[in-house]
Coordinates of C-alpha atoms (C1' of nucleotides) in Angstrom, one line a residue:
Chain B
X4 CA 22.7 31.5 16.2
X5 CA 20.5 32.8 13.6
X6 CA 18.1 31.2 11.5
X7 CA 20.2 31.0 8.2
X8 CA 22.8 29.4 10.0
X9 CA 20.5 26.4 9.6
X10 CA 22.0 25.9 6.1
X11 CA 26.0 25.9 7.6
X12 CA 25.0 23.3 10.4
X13 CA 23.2 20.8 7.5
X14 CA 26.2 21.6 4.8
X15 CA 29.2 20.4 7.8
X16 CA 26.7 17.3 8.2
X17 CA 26.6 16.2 5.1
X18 CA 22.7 16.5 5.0
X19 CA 22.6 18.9 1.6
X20 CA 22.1 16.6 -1.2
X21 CA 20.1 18.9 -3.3
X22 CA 18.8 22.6 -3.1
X23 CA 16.8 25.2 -4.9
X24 CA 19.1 28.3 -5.7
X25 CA 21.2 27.9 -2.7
X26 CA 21.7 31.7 -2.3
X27 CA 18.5 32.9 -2.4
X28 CA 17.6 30.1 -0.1
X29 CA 20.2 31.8 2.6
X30 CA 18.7 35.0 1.6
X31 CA 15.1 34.3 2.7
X32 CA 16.1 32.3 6.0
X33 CA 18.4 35.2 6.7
X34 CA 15.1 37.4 7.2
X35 CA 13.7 35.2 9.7
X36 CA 12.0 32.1 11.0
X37 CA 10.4 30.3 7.3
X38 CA 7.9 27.3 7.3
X39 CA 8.7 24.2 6.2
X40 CA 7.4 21.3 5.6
X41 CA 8.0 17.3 4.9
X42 CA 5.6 14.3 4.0
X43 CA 5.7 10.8 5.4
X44 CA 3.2 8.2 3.7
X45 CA 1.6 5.5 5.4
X46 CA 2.6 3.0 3.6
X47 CA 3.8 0.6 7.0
X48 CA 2.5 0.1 10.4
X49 CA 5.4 2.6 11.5
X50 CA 8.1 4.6 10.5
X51 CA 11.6 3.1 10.1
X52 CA 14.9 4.4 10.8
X53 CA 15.3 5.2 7.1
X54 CA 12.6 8.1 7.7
X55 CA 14.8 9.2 10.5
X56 CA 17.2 12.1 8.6
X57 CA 14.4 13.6 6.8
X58 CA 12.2 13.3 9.9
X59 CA 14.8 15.1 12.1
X60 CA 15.9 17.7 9.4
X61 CA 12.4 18.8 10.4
X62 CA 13.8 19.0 14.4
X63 CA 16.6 20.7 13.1
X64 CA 15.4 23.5 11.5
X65 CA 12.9 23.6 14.4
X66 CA 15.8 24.1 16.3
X67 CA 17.0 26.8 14.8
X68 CA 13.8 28.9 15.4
X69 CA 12.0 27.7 12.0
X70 CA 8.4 26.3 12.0
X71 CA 8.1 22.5 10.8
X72 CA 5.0 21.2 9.6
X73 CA 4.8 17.3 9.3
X74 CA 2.7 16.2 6.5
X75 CA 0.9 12.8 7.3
X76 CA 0.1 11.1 3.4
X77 CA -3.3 9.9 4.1
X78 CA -3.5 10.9 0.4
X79 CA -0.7 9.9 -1.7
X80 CA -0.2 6.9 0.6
X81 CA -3.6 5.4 -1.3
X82 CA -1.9 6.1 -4.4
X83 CA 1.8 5.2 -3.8
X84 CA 5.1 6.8 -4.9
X85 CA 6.5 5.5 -8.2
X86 CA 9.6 6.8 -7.4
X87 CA 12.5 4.1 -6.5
X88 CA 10.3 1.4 -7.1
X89 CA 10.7 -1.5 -10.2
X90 CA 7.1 -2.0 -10.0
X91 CA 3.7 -1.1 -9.6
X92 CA 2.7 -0.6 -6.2
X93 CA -0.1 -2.8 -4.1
X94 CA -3.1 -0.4 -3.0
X95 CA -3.6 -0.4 0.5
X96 CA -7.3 -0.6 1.7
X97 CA -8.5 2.2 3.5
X98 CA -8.9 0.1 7.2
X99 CA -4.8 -0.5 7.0
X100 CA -4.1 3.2 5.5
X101 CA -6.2 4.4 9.0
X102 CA -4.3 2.2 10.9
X103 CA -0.8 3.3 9.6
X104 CA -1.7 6.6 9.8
X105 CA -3.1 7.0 12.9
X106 CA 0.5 5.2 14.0
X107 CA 3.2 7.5 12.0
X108 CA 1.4 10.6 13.1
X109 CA 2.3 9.2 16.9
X110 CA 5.9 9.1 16.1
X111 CA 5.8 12.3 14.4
X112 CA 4.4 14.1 17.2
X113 CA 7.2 12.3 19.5
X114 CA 9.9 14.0 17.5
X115 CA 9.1 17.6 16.8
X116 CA 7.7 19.8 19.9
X117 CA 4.0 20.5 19.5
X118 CA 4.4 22.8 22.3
X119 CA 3.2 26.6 22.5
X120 CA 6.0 28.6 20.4
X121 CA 7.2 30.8 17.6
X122 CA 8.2 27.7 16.5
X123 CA 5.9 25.4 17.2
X124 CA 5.4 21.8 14.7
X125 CA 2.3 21.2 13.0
X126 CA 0.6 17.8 11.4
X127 CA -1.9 17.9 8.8
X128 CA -2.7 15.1 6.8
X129 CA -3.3 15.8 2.8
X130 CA -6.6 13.5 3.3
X131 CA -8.3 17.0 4.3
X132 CA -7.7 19.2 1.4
X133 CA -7.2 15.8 -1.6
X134 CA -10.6 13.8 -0.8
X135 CA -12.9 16.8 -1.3
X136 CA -11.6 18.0 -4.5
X137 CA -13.5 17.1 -7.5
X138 CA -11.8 15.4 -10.7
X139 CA -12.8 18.5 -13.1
X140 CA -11.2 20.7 -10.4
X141 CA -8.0 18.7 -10.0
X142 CA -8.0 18.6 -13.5
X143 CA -8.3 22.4 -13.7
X144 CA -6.7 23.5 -11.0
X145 CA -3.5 21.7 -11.0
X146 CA -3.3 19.5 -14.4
X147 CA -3.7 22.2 -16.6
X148 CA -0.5 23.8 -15.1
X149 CA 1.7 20.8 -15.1
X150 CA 3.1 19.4 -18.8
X151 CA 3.4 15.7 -19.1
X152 CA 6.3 16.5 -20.7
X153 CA 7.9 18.0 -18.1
X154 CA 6.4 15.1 -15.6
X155 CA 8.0 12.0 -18.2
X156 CA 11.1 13.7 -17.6
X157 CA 11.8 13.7 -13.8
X158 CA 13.7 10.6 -13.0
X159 CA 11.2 8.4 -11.1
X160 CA 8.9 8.3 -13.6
X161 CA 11.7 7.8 -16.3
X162 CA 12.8 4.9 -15.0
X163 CA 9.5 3.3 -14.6
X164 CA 8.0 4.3 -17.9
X165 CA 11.0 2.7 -19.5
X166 CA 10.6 -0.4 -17.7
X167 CA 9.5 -3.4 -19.1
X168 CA 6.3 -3.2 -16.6
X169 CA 5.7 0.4 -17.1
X170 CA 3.9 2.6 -14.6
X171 CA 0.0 3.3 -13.6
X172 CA -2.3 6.5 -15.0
X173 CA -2.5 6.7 -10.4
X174 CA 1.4 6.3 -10.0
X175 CA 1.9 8.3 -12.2
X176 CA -0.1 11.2 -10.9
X177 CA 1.3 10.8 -7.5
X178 CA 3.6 13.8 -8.3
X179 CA 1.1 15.7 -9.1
X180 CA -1.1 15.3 -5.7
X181 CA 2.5 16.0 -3.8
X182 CA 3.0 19.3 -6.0
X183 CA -1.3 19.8 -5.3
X184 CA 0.0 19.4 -1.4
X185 CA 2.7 22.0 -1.5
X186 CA 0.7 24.9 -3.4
X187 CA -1.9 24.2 -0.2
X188 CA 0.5 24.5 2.4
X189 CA 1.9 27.4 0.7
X190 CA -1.1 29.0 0.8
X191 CA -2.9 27.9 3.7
X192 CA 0.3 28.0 6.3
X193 CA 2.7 30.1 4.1
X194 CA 5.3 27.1 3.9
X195 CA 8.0 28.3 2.0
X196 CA 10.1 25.4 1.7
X197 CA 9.8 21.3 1.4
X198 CA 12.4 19.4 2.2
X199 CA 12.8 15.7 1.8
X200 CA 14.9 12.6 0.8
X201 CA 16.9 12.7 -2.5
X202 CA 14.5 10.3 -4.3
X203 CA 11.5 13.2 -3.6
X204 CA 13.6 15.8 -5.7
X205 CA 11.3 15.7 -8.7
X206 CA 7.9 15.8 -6.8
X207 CA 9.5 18.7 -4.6
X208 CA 10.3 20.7 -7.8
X209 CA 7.0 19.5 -9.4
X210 CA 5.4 21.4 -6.4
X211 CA 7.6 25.0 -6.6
X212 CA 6.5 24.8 -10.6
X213 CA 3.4 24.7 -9.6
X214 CA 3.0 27.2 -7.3
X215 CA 5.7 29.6 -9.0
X216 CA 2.9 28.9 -12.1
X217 CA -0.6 29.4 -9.8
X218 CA 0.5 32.1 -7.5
X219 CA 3.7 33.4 -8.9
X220 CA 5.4 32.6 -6.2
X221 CA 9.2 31.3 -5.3
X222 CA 9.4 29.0 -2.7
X223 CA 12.4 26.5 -1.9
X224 CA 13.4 23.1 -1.5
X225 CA 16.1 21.1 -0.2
X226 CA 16.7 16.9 -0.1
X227 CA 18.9 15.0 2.2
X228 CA 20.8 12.6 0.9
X229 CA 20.3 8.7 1.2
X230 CA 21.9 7.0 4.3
X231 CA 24.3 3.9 3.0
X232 CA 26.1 1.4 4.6
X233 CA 29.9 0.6 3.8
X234 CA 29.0 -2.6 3.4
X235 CA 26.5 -2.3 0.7
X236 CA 23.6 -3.4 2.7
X237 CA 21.0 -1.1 2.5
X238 CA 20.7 1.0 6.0
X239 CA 17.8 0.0 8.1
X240 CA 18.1 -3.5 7.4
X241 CA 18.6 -6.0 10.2
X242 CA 18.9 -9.7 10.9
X243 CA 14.9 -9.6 11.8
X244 CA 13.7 -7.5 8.5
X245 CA 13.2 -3.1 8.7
X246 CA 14.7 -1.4 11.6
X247 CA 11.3 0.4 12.7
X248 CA 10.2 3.0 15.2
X249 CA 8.0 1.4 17.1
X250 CA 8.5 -0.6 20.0
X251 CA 6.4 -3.0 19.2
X252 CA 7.9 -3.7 16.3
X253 CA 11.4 -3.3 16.7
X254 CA 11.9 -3.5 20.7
X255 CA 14.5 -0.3 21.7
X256 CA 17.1 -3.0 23.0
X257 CA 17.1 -4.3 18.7
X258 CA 17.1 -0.6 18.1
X259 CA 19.9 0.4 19.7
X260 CA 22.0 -2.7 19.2
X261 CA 21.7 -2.3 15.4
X262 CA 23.3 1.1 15.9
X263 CA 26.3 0.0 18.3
X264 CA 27.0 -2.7 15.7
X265 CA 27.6 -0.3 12.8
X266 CA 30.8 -0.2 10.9
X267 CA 33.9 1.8 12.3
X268 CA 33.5 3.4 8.4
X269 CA 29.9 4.7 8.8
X270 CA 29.8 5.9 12.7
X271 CA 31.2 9.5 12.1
X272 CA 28.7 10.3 9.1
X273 CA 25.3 8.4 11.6
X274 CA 26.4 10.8 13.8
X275 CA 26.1 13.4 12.1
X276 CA 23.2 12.9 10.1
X277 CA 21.3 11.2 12.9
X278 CA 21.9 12.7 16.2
X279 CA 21.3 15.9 17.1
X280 CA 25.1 15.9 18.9
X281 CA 26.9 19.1 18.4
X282 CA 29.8 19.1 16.0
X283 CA 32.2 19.7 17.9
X284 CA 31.2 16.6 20.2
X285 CA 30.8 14.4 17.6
X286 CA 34.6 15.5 16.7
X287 CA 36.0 14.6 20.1
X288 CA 34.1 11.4 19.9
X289 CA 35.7 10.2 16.5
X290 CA 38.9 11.8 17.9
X291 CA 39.0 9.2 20.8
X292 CA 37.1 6.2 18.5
X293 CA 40.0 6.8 16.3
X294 CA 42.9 5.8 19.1
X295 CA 40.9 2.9 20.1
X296 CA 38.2 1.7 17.9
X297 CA 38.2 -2.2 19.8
X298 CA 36.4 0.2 22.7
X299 CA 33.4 0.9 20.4
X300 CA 32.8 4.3 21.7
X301 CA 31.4 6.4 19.0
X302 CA 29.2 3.2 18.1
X303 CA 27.7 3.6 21.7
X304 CA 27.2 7.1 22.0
X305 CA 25.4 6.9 18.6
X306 CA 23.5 4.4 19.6
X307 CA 22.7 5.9 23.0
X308 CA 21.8 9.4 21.1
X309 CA 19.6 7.6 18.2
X310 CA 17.9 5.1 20.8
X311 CA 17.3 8.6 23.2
X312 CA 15.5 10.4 20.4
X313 CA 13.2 7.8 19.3
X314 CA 12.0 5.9 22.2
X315 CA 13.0 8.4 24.8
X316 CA 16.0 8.9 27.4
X317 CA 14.5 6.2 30.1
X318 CA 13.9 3.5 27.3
X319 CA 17.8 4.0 25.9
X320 CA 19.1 3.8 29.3
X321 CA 17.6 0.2 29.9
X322 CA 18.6 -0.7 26.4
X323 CA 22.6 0.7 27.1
X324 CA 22.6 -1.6 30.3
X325 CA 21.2 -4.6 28.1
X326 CA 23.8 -4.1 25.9
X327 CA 26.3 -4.2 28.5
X328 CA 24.9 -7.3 30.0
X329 CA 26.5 -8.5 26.6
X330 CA 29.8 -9.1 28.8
X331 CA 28.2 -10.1 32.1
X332 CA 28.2 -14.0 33.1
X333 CA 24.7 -15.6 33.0
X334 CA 25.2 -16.7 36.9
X335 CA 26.1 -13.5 38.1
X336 CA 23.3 -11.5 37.1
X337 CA 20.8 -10.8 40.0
X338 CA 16.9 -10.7 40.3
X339 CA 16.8 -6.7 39.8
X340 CA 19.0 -7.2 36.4
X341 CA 17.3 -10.0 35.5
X342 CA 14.5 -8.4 35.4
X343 CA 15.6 -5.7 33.6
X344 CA 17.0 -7.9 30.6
X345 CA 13.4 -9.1 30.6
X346 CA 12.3 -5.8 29.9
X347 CA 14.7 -5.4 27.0
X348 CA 15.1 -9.0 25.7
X349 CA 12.9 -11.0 23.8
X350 CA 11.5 -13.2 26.6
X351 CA 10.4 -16.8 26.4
X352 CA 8.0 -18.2 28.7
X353 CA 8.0 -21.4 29.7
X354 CA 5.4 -23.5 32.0
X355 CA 6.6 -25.8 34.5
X356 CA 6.0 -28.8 32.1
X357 CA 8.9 -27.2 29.9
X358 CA 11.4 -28.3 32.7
X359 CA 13.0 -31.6 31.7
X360 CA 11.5 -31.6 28.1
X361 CA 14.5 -31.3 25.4
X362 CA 15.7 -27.6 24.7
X363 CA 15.5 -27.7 21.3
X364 CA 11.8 -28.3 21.4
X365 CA 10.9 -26.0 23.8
X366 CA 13.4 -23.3 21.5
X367 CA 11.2 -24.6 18.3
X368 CA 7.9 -24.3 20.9
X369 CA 8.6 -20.3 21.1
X370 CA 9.9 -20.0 17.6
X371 CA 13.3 -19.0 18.6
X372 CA 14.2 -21.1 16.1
X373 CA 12.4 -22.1 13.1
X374 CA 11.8 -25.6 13.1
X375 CA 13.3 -28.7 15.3
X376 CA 15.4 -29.6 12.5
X377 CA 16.8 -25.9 12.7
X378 CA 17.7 -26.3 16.5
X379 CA 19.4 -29.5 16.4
X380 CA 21.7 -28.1 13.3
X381 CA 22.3 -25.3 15.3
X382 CA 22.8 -27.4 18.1
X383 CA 25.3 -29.4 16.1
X384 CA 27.2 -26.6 14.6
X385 CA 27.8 -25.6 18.3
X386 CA 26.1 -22.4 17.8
X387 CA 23.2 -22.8 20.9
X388 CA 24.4 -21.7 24.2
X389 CA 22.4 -21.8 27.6
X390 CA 23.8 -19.7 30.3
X391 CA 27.0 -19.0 28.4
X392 CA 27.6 -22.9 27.9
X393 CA 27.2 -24.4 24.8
X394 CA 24.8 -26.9 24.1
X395 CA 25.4 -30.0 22.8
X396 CA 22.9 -33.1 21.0
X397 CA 20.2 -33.8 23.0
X398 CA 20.3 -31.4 26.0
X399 CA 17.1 -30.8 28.3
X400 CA 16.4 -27.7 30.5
X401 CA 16.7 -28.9 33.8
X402 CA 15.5 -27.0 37.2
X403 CA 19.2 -26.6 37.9
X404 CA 19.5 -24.5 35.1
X405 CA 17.1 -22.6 36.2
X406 CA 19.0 -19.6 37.5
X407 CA 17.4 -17.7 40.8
X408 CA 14.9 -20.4 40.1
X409 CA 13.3 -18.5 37.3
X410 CA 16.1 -17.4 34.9
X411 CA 18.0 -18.5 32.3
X412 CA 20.1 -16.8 29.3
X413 CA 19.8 -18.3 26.0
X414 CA 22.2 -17.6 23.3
X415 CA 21.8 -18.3 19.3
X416 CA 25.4 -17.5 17.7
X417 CA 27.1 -14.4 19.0
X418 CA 24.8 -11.8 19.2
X419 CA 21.0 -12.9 19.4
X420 CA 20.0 -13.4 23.2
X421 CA 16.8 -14.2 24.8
X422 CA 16.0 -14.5 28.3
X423 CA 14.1 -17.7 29.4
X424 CA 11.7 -17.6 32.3
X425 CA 10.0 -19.8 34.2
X426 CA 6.4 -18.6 34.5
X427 CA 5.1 -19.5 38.1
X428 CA 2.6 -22.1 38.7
Chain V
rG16 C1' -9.9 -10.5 -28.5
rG17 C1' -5.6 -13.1 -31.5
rG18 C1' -0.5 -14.8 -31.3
rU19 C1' 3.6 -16.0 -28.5
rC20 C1' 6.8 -16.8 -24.3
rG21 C1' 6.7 -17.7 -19.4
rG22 C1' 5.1 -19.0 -13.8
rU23 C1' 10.6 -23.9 -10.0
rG24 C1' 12.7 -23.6 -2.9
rC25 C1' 13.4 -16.5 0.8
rC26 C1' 15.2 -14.0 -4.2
rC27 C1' 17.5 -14.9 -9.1
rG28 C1' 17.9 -19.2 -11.9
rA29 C1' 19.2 -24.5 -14.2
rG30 C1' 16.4 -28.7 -14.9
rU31 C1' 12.0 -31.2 -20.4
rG32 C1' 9.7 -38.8 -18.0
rG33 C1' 13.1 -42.4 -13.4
rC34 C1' 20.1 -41.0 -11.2
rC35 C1' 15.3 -34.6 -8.3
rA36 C1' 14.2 -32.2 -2.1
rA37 C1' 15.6 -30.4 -7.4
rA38 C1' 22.5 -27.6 -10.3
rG39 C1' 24.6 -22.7 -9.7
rG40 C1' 24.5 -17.8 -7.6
rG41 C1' 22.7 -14.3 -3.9
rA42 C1' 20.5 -13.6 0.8
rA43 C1' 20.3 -15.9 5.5
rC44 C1' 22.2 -18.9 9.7
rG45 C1' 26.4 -21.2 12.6
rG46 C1' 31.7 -21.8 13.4
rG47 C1' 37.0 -19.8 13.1
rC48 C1' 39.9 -15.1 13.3
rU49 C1' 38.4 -10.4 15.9
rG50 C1' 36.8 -5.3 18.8
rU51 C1' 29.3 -6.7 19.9
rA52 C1' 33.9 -3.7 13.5
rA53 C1' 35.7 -5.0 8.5
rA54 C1' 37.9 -8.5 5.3
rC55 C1' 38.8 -13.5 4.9
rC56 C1' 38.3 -19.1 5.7
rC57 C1' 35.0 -23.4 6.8
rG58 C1' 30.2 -25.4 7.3
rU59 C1' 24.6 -25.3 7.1
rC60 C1' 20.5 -23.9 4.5
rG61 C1' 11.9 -27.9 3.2
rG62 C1' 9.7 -30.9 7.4
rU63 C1' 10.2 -35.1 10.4
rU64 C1' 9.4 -40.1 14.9
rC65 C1' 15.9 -39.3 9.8
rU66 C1' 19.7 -44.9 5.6
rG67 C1' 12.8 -44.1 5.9
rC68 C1' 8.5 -41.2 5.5
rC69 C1' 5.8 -36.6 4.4
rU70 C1' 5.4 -32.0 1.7
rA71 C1' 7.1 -29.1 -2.6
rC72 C1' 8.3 -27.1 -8.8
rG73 C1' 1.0 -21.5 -10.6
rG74 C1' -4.2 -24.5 -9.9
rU75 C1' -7.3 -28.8 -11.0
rG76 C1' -7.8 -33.2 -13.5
rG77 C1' -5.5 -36.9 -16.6
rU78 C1' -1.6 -40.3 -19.2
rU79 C1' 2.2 -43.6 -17.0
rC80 C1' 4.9 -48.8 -13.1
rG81 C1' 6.9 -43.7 -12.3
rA82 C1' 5.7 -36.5 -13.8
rA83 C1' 8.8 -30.2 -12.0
rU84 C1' 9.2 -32.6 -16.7
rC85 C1' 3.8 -35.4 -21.3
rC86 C1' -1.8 -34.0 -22.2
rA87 C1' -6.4 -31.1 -21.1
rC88 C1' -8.7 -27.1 -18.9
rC89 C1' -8.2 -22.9 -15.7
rC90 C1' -5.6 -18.7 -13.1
rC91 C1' -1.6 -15.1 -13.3
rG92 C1' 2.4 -12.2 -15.9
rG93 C1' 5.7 -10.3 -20.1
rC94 C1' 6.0 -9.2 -25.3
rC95 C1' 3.8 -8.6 -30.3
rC96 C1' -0.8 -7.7 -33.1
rA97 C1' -5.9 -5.7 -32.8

RNA sequence: GGGUCGGUGCCCGAGUGGCCAAAGGGAACGGGCUGUAAACCCGUCGGUUCUGCCUACGGUGGUUCGAAUCCACCCCGGCCCA
């Protein structure tokens, strides 16, 4: 395959939402191997799935022999991206923006190979070239090429400047430290072309003004397009808040169970615009998903695929058999899988003084539900179950529930399980 | 700095002295139907030792038998003027 066949692969995806002049675009990756770069701000402790197409349009071109460089916004992230927002934005304080940092670059480096290569992915963070410039050089250098005309126009600004709480002197400049960020990598690393979500379109073409102005340069740009939901919900969104990265923060069994829950209307698109499954695959797949959607297939090859990439092949693997312990009776698991639902569940630990007390307590105890008043209504409503049997008012955990001794499977509604253990001693 | 309007439960929002744990909507949660889907239907939705008690309507203090509602001061936000 050659490199401009980058461009073909994205287009049968769906993953072209905008792009500089497309044909001299083809033209210049036609010629070889280009440099390209996207940014990620700190803004959270982690990265969230909603990060995952333009993080893995970086893998993709990677694949296709081109150079990525990830962009860490140590930077902008202090000053905060006006766009798609209603409102001004919360600084962070420098100890959090380290923290964040220092966590996204992790995940970036899990996704892109770092490796010796051609092709091999780079991370810089804007922190090294932004904090040493002075404000009459910023001013100069960059300010004096930009028109706030041109800058009131682009949509994210527009929208914010009409609104009733307006928009910052810092938000407002944001696009104008991402343009500062581009004419850099342009000239330090010879990046060629940025690519990013829809809603960075105007700071992407802020940047090729800028350096088309400063260097006479053309350089490129691309956006994917924003992942939606059928059902209106906004994509990343589960019962427990974001859909992140991390482990810690969303444990890879949530992670992949959000994805074999999707809708039988979004599964062909996730799988093309979040896997890295070849086309033709992903045909089959919808092919078979189509003659018999109740088996869920497509869902769980999407989920395997998306779980595979972000926390790695042995950590989806455990998280495919939790799922499928979804179907497997309480009483019939054994110590081994037991264990290995404890590795993937959220697990409550209870003493041995917890035996005999009343199970809605001990649930409120490990915040499984919210309060006691919670647990009985759910309780009431028929909605607890403990190993597979629903509770009913006024139920204890008793040592005979105790499966193995040590285990026991609770259930709140349908979907959200937990496994109980007894902690020894 | 002056004027003016506003700050109510997770969010929006009604409520202007007792009938207010506070209408309505959304979100969320549970049940039903299903395929760990969608749509739809029903129920729940401050805490609790539960016909009661506690906490709660920006904050503090006050008036009153009684305040989300009235008064004073303060904090925060929008708009207009400077």
């Amino acid at each position: 395959m050659s490199p401009a066949d980058i461009l073909d692969d994205l287009q049968a995806r769906g993953l072209v939402h905008d792009a500089t002049d497309r044909a001299a675009l083809r033209a210049r990756l036609a010629e070889g191997p280009i440099t390209v770069y996207a940014g990620f701000d700190p803004t959270a402790e982690s990265l969230h799935v909603g990060n995952l197409v333009p993080l893995l349009l970086l893998r993709r071109f990677q694949s296709f022999g081109h150079r990525p460089v990830a962009l860490a916004g140590g930077a902008t992230g202090m000053i905060g991206d006006p766009g798609g927002r209603s409102s001004e934005r919360n600084l962070l304080d420098p100890a959090t923006l380290d923290r964040n940092l220092a966590a996204i670059k992790g995940q970036l480096e899990r996704l892109l190979d770092f490796g010796e290569g051609p092709a091999q992915a780079r991370l810089v963070d804007n922190r090294d070239w932004t904090e040493p410039m002075g404000v009459l050089e910023f001013l100069r250098d960059v300010g004096k090429h930009v028109t706030v005309n041109t800058m009131l126009a682009k949509e994210s600004v527009k929208a914010r400047v009409e609104s009733e709480a307006g928009i910052s002197f810092t938000e407002f400049s944001y696009m104008l430290l991402q343009a500062n960020d581009y004419r850099h990598l342009h000239q330090r690393l010879g990046v060629e072309l940025q690519v990013g979500g829809s809603d960075q379109w105007g700071n992407i073409t802020a940047g090729i003004d800028l350096i088309r102005r400063v260097a006479g340069a053309h350089t490129h740009g691309l956006t994917v397009p924003l992942v939606t939901r059928a059902d209106g919900q906004k994509f990343g969104k589960s019962v427990d808040g974001a859909v992140w990265l991390s482990p810690e923060m969303t444990s890879p069994y949530a992670f992949y169970q959000y994805f074999v829950n999707v809708d039988d209307r979004d599964v062909e698109r996730f799988l093309l615009q979040l896997t890295l499954l070849p086309l033709d695959e992903i045909a089959e797949v919808i092919v078979r998903h189509a003659a018999a959607p109740e088996r869920r297939e497509a869902q769980q090859v999407l989920a395997r695929a998306v779980t595979g990439l972000v926390h790695g092949e042995a950590e989806a693997d455990r998280a495919a058999g939790a799922s499928r312990g979804f179907t497997r009776r309480a009483s019939d698991l054994t110590v081994e899988e037991w264990e290995g639902l404890a590795a993937s569940l959220p697990v409550i630990d209870v003493g041995p003084a917890s035996v005999g007390q009343d199970l809605v307590e001990v649930l409120a105890e490990h915040g499984v539900v919210s309060s006691k008043g919670e647990g009985r209504r759910l309780v009431a409503q028929g909605g607890l179950y403990l190993n597979d049997v629903a509770v009913t008012e006024g139920r204890s955990l008793a040592a005979d529930d105790l499966l193995q001794g040590t285990w026991a499977m609770v259930r709140r509604g349908k979907k959200q399980r937990y496994v109980l253990r007894r902690r020894p001693s």
